[in-house]
Amino acid sequence: MAASKRRIRWGFVVLAVAAAVLFAWAIFGHKPAKPIKAPPVAVSVAKVASQDVPVSVSALGAAQPWSSVTIHAQVSGKLLSVPFQEGAFVHAGDLLAQIDPAPFQAALLQAQGALKRDTALLENAKLDLARYQKLAAQDSISGQQVDTQAALVKQDEGVVMVDQGAVDAAQINLNYCRITSPTTGRVGVRLVDPGNLVSTTDTNGLVIVNQISPIAVTFTVPQGDFQRLSQASNAFRTPMATQAFSQETGASLDTGELSIADNHVDPTTGTVTLKARFPNGSQTLWPGQFVNVKLTLQTLSNATVAPAAAINQGPNGAYVYVVGPDNKVAMRPVTVATTQDNMAVIKSGVSAGETVVTDGQMSLRPGLTVAARGASGAPGKKKPAA
C-alpha cells in the first residue's frame, strides 16, 4: 500500500516537471519570425520633359506623276524611228517618234497646186469684173453681166478658201509625222518598234511620258481630320507643309505642300482625297510608290510630354505611376491633350522633371519600391566606376 502511494507521488512530480519545462520553452524558447521584405519590382522609367510638339495628321499615300501623257499617233503610217532612250529624261519639244512623211508631203503639194490654180482664176475673175464695171459706167453692157461676174468672183474666193484649208490640213498632217514630247518628264518602255504601221485608232500608244519633278502624292483622311486640316489651312487657301516618309525605313523622302482637296466626302468610307505637290528634285519619290504622309497642323510650345507607354487607363480615367525620390511609386491621375509619335502631351497631373514608369505597371500598386532598368534619367544609385 505504501509503495503504491510513492508511485503516485512520483508520477505527479514527473508531470509537474514536464509542465514546467513546456512552460519555460513556450516563454523563452519560441522566438517570433522576422517579416520577409519584398524585393523591388523591376520597371522601365522615363523623365517627363517640356518641349515643343508639332501636332500632325498621318496617312498612307501613293506617289503618282504630276502629269502623265500617253503619246499616240495622230496620223496613220509607217513608223520610221523612235529616237529616245527608254527610261530617259526628256524635255518638252524633244523628238520621240518619226512617221514616214512622204505621203503627207505629196498631199500638201497637191493642195498647194490647187490653191495656186484657183487663186489665178480668182485674179482673172476680178480683172473681168473691173472691166465690166467700166463698161457698165459707159452704158455699154447690161447690169446683169456685171452682177454675174461679181458672183463669179465670190465663188472663186470661196474655192480659194477651200483650197487654203486643204493646204493647212495637209501641213498639219505633215507636222504630225514628227511626234514630240508635250511635257518635260521621264519616258517609259516604248510600246511600238520602228518598222511597224501605226494608226490613229491604236489604243496603247507609242510611249508614256510621266512628269515626276514635281510629283504628286495622293492620300485619304477621315472627315474629322479633314475638318482640322481645312481650319488650319484656311479652307486649303494656304499651302500646308507635307512630309513623305519611306514605309520601309521611315526615312524622310521629300517635303512638299498640300493645296488640293477633293470636292466631296466619299459616302462609302467617310474619307476625303487630298493631293500634295513635292518638288522631288532628287527623284526619291517614284510613281506608284507607297509612302507615309505627315501634315503639321500646329506646334504646341513648351508642352509637357511623356512616353505614351506611361499612360494607363483605369475606371476613373488616365493615370501614371510616378517614382518618388525613395524609389516608391504613387498612382497619379493625368489629363492627356493629344498623342503624337508615341509621345503623350499631358495637360495636367505631372510636371517636367518627374519620373514615370513606362513598362511593368501591371505588377505595381501604390507604395511599392521599384528598381529602374534600362532607361535614361532613371532614379537610383549609379554604379561605381571600375
Coordinates of C-alpha atoms in Angstrom, one line a residue:
M1 CA 0.0 0.0 0.0
A2 CA 2.8 2.4 0.9
A3 CA 4.6 1.5 -2.4
S4 CA 1.5 2.4 -4.4
K5 CA 1.3 5.8 -2.8
R6 CA 5.0 6.5 -3.6
R7 CA 4.5 5.7 -7.3
I8 CA 1.5 8.1 -7.4
R9 CA 3.6 10.9 -5.8
W10 CA 6.5 10.4 -8.3
G11 CA 4.0 10.5 -11.2
F12 CA 2.8 13.9 -10.0
V13 CA 6.3 15.1 -9.7
V14 CA 7.2 14.0 -13.2
L15 CA 4.1 15.7 -14.6
A16 CA 4.9 18.9 -12.8
V17 CA 8.5 18.9 -14.1
A18 CA 7.2 18.3 -17.7
A19 CA 4.7 21.1 -17.4
A20 CA 7.4 23.4 -16.1
V21 CA 9.7 22.5 -18.9
L22 CA 7.0 23.1 -21.5
F23 CA 6.0 26.4 -19.9
A24 CA 9.7 27.6 -19.9
W25 CA 10.1 26.6 -23.6
A26 CA 6.9 28.5 -24.5
I27 CA 8.2 31.6 -22.8
F28 CA 11.9 31.6 -23.6
G29 CA 12.5 29.1 -26.4
H30 CA 10.0 30.3 -29.1
K31 CA 11.1 33.5 -31.0
P32 CA 8.8 35.3 -33.4
A33 CA 9.8 35.1 -37.1
K34 CA 11.1 38.2 -38.7
P35 CA 8.9 39.7 -41.5
I36 CA 10.2 39.0 -45.1
K37 CA 10.9 42.1 -47.0
A38 CA 9.6 42.1 -50.6
P39 CA 12.3 42.7 -53.3
P40 CA 11.9 45.9 -55.5
V41 CA 9.8 45.5 -58.7
A42 CA 11.9 45.9 -61.9
V43 CA 10.4 48.5 -64.2
S44 CA 11.4 50.9 -67.0
V45 CA 11.1 54.6 -66.4
A46 CA 11.5 57.9 -68.2
K47 CA 11.6 61.5 -67.4
V48 CA 8.7 63.9 -68.1
A49 CA 10.0 66.7 -70.3
S50 CA 9.0 70.1 -71.6
Q51 CA 9.4 70.7 -75.3
D52 CA 7.8 72.0 -78.5
V53 CA 5.5 69.4 -80.0
P54 CA 4.2 69.5 -83.6
V55 CA 0.6 68.4 -83.9
S56 CA 0.2 66.4 -87.1
V57 CA -2.1 64.2 -89.2
S58 CA -0.6 61.0 -90.7
A59 CA -1.9 59.0 -93.6
L60 CA -0.9 56.4 -96.2
G61 CA -0.3 57.9 -99.6
A62 CA 0.7 56.8 -103.1
A63 CA 3.0 58.8 -105.4
Q64 CA 1.8 59.5 -108.9
P65 CA 3.1 61.6 -111.8
W66 CA 2.1 65.3 -111.6
S67 CA 1.1 64.8 -115.2
S68 CA 1.1 61.7 -117.4
V69 CA 0.8 61.7 -121.2
T70 CA 0.3 58.7 -123.4
I71 CA 1.8 59.5 -126.8
H72 CA -0.5 58.5 -129.7
A73 CA 0.0 58.8 -133.4
Q74 CA -2.3 61.5 -134.9
V75 CA -1.8 60.2 -138.5
S76 CA -1.5 56.7 -139.8
G77 CA 1.7 55.5 -141.5
K78 CA 4.9 53.6 -141.2
L79 CA 7.0 54.3 -138.0
L80 CA 10.5 55.2 -139.2
S81 CA 12.3 55.8 -135.9
V82 CA 11.9 56.1 -132.2
P83 CA 15.0 58.1 -131.2
F84 CA 14.5 58.4 -127.5
Q85 CA 16.2 56.1 -125.0
E86 CA 13.8 54.1 -122.8
G87 CA 13.6 55.4 -119.3
A88 CA 15.4 58.6 -120.2
F89 CA 14.6 62.2 -119.2
V90 CA 13.1 64.3 -122.0
H91 CA 12.2 67.9 -122.3
A92 CA 9.1 69.4 -123.9
G93 CA 9.6 69.5 -127.7
D94 CA 12.2 66.6 -127.8
L95 CA 11.6 64.2 -130.8
L96 CA 10.0 60.9 -129.7
A97 CA 9.0 59.3 -133.0
Q98 CA 9.1 59.9 -136.7
I99 CA 6.4 58.6 -139.1
D100 CA 7.1 58.4 -142.8
P101 CA 6.2 61.9 -144.2
A102 CA 6.3 61.1 -147.9
P103 CA 2.5 60.5 -148.4
F104 CA 1.7 63.7 -146.5
Q105 CA 4.3 65.8 -148.4
A106 CA 2.6 64.7 -151.6
A107 CA -0.8 65.6 -150.3
L108 CA 0.5 69.0 -149.3
L109 CA 2.0 69.6 -152.7
Q110 CA -1.3 68.7 -154.4
A111 CA -3.2 71.0 -152.1
Q112 CA -0.8 73.8 -152.8
G113 CA -1.1 73.3 -156.5
A114 CA -4.9 73.5 -156.4
L115 CA -4.6 76.7 -154.3
K116 CA -2.3 78.4 -156.9
R117 CA -4.7 77.4 -159.8
D118 CA -7.8 78.7 -158.1
T119 CA -6.0 81.8 -156.9
A120 CA -5.1 82.6 -160.6
L121 CA -8.8 82.0 -161.6
L122 CA -9.9 84.4 -158.9
E123 CA -7.5 87.1 -160.0
N124 CA -8.7 86.8 -163.6
A125 CA -12.3 87.0 -162.5
K126 CA -11.5 90.1 -160.5
L127 CA -10.0 91.7 -163.6
D128 CA -13.0 90.9 -165.7
L129 CA -15.3 92.4 -163.1
A130 CA -13.3 95.6 -163.2
R131 CA -13.6 95.8 -167.0
Y132 CA -17.4 95.1 -166.8
Q133 CA -17.8 97.8 -164.2
K134 CA -16.1 100.4 -166.5
L135 CA -18.3 99.3 -169.5
A136 CA -21.4 99.5 -167.3
A137 CA -20.5 103.0 -166.4
Q138 CA -20.3 103.9 -170.1
D139 CA -23.7 102.1 -170.5
S140 CA -22.0 99.7 -173.0
I141 CA -23.2 96.4 -171.3
S142 CA -26.1 95.4 -169.2
G143 CA -26.1 95.4 -165.4
Q144 CA -26.8 91.7 -165.4
Q145 CA -23.4 90.9 -166.8
V146 CA -21.8 92.9 -164.1
D147 CA -23.8 91.1 -161.4
T148 CA -23.0 87.7 -162.9
Q149 CA -19.2 88.5 -162.9
A150 CA -19.4 89.7 -159.3
A151 CA -21.0 86.5 -158.3
L152 CA -18.3 84.5 -160.1
V153 CA -15.6 86.4 -158.2
K154 CA -17.3 85.5 -154.8
Q155 CA -17.5 81.9 -156.0
D156 CA -13.8 81.8 -156.8
E157 CA -13.0 83.4 -153.5
G158 CA -14.8 80.5 -151.8
V159 CA -12.9 78.0 -153.8
V160 CA -9.6 79.6 -152.8
M161 CA -10.6 79.5 -149.2
V162 CA -11.4 75.7 -149.5
D163 CA -8.0 75.2 -151.1
Q164 CA -6.3 77.2 -148.4
G165 CA -8.0 74.9 -145.8
A166 CA -6.8 71.9 -147.6
V167 CA -3.2 73.2 -147.6
D168 CA -3.4 73.9 -143.9
A169 CA -4.8 70.4 -143.2
A170 CA -2.1 68.8 -145.3
Q171 CA 0.5 70.8 -143.5
I172 CA -0.8 69.8 -140.1
N173 CA -0.8 66.1 -141.1
L174 CA 2.8 66.5 -142.3
N175 CA 3.7 68.1 -138.9
Y176 CA 2.0 65.2 -137.1
C177 CA 4.6 62.9 -138.7
R178 CA 7.1 64.4 -136.3
I179 CA 6.0 63.4 -132.8
T180 CA 7.5 65.5 -129.9
S181 CA 7.1 65.4 -126.2
P182 CA 4.4 67.7 -124.9
T183 CA 5.9 67.9 -121.4
T184 CA 9.1 67.5 -119.5
G185 CA 9.4 64.2 -117.8
R186 CA 10.7 60.6 -117.9
V187 CA 9.7 58.2 -120.7
G188 CA 8.9 54.6 -120.1
V189 CA 9.4 51.5 -122.2
R190 CA 8.5 52.1 -125.8
L191 CA 5.3 50.2 -126.9
V192 CA 5.9 50.1 -130.6
D193 CA 9.2 49.4 -132.5
P194 CA 10.3 51.1 -135.7
G195 CA 9.0 49.5 -138.9
N196 CA 5.5 48.9 -137.6
L197 CA 2.5 50.6 -139.1
V198 CA 0.8 52.9 -136.6
S199 CA -2.7 54.2 -136.7
T200 CA -4.8 56.9 -135.0
T201 CA -7.0 54.0 -133.7
D202 CA -4.2 52.3 -131.7
T203 CA -5.3 52.2 -128.0
N204 CA -1.9 51.5 -126.4
G205 CA 0.0 54.4 -127.9
L206 CA 3.8 54.7 -128.6
V207 CA 5.2 55.6 -125.1
I208 CA 4.1 57.2 -121.8
V209 CA 5.8 60.3 -120.5
N210 CA 5.5 60.9 -116.7
Q211 CA 6.3 64.2 -115.1
I212 CA 8.0 63.3 -111.8
S213 CA 9.6 66.6 -110.9
P214 CA 7.4 67.8 -109.4
I215 CA 5.4 64.7 -108.4
A216 CA 2.1 64.3 -106.7
V217 CA 1.2 62.2 -103.6
T218 CA -2.5 61.4 -103.1
F219 CA -3.9 60.1 -99.8
T220 CA -7.2 60.0 -97.9
V221 CA -8.0 61.2 -94.4
P222 CA -11.1 60.7 -92.3
Q223 CA -13.6 63.5 -92.5
G224 CA -12.8 64.5 -88.9
D225 CA -9.2 65.1 -89.8
F226 CA -10.3 66.8 -92.9
Q227 CA -12.1 69.5 -90.9
R228 CA -9.0 70.0 -88.8
L229 CA -6.9 70.4 -91.9
S230 CA -9.4 72.8 -93.5
Q231 CA -9.3 75.0 -90.5
A232 CA -5.5 75.0 -90.2
S233 CA -5.1 75.9 -93.9
N234 CA -7.9 78.4 -94.2
A235 CA -10.0 76.1 -96.4
F236 CA -6.9 75.0 -98.2
R237 CA -6.1 78.5 -99.4
T238 CA -2.8 78.4 -97.5
P239 CA -0.5 75.6 -98.5
M240 CA 0.4 73.2 -95.7
A241 CA 3.9 71.7 -95.2
T242 CA 3.7 68.0 -96.0
Q243 CA 6.3 65.3 -95.5
A244 CA 6.7 61.9 -97.2
F245 CA 8.5 59.1 -95.4
S246 CA 9.6 55.7 -96.6
Q247 CA 7.4 52.8 -95.4
E248 CA 10.4 50.5 -95.2
T249 CA 13.0 52.6 -93.3
G250 CA 11.0 55.6 -92.1
A251 CA 13.5 58.0 -93.7
S252 CA 12.3 61.3 -94.9
L253 CA 12.0 61.3 -98.7
D254 CA 10.9 64.8 -99.5
T255 CA 9.0 67.9 -98.2
G256 CA 6.2 69.4 -100.2
E257 CA 2.9 71.3 -99.9
L258 CA -0.7 70.3 -99.6
S259 CA -3.0 72.6 -101.5
I260 CA -5.5 70.4 -103.3
A261 CA -8.6 68.7 -101.7
D262 CA -11.3 66.7 -103.5
N263 CA -14.7 68.4 -103.7
H264 CA -16.7 65.8 -101.8
V265 CA -16.6 63.2 -99.0
D266 CA -16.8 59.6 -100.1
P267 CA -20.0 58.4 -98.5
T268 CA -18.9 54.8 -98.5
T269 CA -15.8 55.4 -96.5
G270 CA -16.3 58.8 -94.9
T271 CA -12.9 60.0 -96.2
V272 CA -11.7 62.8 -98.4
T273 CA -9.0 62.5 -101.0
L274 CA -6.1 65.0 -100.8
K275 CA -3.2 65.7 -103.1
A276 CA 0.2 67.2 -102.2
R277 CA 2.9 68.5 -104.6
F278 CA 6.5 67.6 -104.0
P279 CA 9.5 69.1 -105.9
N280 CA 11.2 65.7 -105.9
G281 CA 14.5 67.2 -107.1
S282 CA 16.5 64.1 -106.1
Q283 CA 13.8 61.8 -107.5
T284 CA 13.4 59.8 -104.3
L285 CA 9.7 59.5 -105.0
W286 CA 8.6 57.3 -107.8
P287 CA 5.1 56.9 -109.5
G288 CA 3.2 54.0 -107.8
Q289 CA 5.3 54.1 -104.6
F290 CA 3.5 53.9 -101.3
V291 CA 4.7 56.3 -98.6
N292 CA 3.7 57.6 -95.2
V293 CA 2.5 61.2 -95.2
K294 CA 2.5 63.6 -92.3
L295 CA 0.9 67.1 -92.3
T296 CA 1.7 69.5 -89.4
L297 CA -1.3 71.4 -88.1
Q298 CA 0.3 73.4 -85.4
T299 CA 3.2 73.4 -82.9
L300 CA 2.5 73.3 -79.1
S301 CA 5.1 75.4 -77.4
N302 CA 6.7 74.1 -74.1
A303 CA 4.3 71.2 -73.8
T304 CA 4.7 68.7 -71.0
V305 CA 5.3 65.3 -72.7
A306 CA 5.9 61.7 -71.6
P307 CA 6.1 58.4 -73.5
A308 CA 2.7 57.2 -74.5
A309 CA 3.6 53.9 -72.9
A310 CA 3.5 55.6 -69.4
I311 CA -0.3 56.3 -69.8
N312 CA -2.6 53.7 -68.2
Q313 CA -6.4 53.6 -68.4
G314 CA -8.4 52.9 -65.3
P315 CA -12.1 53.1 -64.3
N316 CA -11.6 56.8 -63.4
G317 CA -9.6 57.7 -66.5
A318 CA -5.9 58.0 -67.4
Y319 CA -3.2 57.7 -64.8
V320 CA 0.5 57.2 -64.5
Y321 CA 2.9 55.7 -61.8
V322 CA 5.3 58.4 -60.6
V323 CA 8.5 57.3 -59.0
G324 CA 9.5 59.3 -55.9
P325 CA 13.0 60.0 -54.5
D326 CA 12.7 57.0 -52.3
N327 CA 12.0 54.8 -55.4
K328 CA 8.5 54.2 -54.3
V329 CA 5.6 54.6 -56.8
A330 CA 2.5 56.6 -56.5
M331 CA -0.6 56.5 -58.7
R332 CA -1.5 59.9 -60.1
P333 CA -4.4 60.8 -62.5
V334 CA -3.4 62.8 -65.6
T335 CA -5.2 64.6 -68.4
V336 CA -3.8 63.8 -71.9
A337 CA -4.3 66.5 -74.5
T338 CA -3.1 64.5 -77.6
T339 CA -0.6 61.8 -78.6
Q340 CA 2.0 62.4 -81.3
D341 CA 4.7 59.9 -82.4
N342 CA 4.4 57.7 -79.3
M343 CA 4.6 60.8 -77.1
A344 CA 1.7 61.9 -74.9
V345 CA 1.1 65.6 -74.4
I346 CA -0.1 65.9 -70.8
K347 CA -2.3 68.8 -69.9
S348 CA -2.2 68.2 -66.1
G349 CA -1.2 65.7 -63.5
V350 CA 2.6 65.7 -63.8
S351 CA 5.4 68.2 -64.2
A352 CA 8.6 68.3 -66.2
G353 CA 11.4 66.5 -64.5
E354 CA 9.3 63.9 -62.7
T355 CA 10.0 60.2 -63.4
V356 CA 7.2 57.9 -64.6
V357 CA 7.0 54.2 -65.2
T358 CA 6.8 53.1 -68.9
D359 CA 6.9 49.3 -68.5
G360 CA 6.0 46.9 -65.8
Q361 CA 2.9 48.7 -64.5
M362 CA 0.9 45.5 -64.3
S363 CA 3.0 44.4 -61.2
L364 CA 2.7 47.7 -59.4
R365 CA 0.5 49.1 -56.7
P366 CA 0.9 52.4 -54.8
G367 CA 3.7 52.3 -52.2
L368 CA 5.8 49.6 -53.8
T369 CA 9.5 50.1 -54.2
V370 CA 10.8 49.8 -57.8
A371 CA 14.2 49.2 -59.4
A372 CA 14.6 51.0 -62.7
R373 CA 16.1 49.2 -65.7
G374 CA 17.5 50.4 -69.0
A375 CA 16.1 53.9 -69.1
S376 CA 17.9 57.3 -69.2
G377 CA 17.3 59.6 -66.4
A378 CA 16.0 56.8 -64.2
P379 CA 16.3 57.2 -60.4
G380 CA 18.6 55.2 -58.3
K381 CA 22.3 55.0 -57.4
K382 CA 24.9 54.9 -60.1
K383 CA 27.3 52.0 -60.3
P384 CA 30.8 52.8 -59.1
A385 CA 33.4 53.2 -61.8
A386 CA 35.6 50.2 -62.4

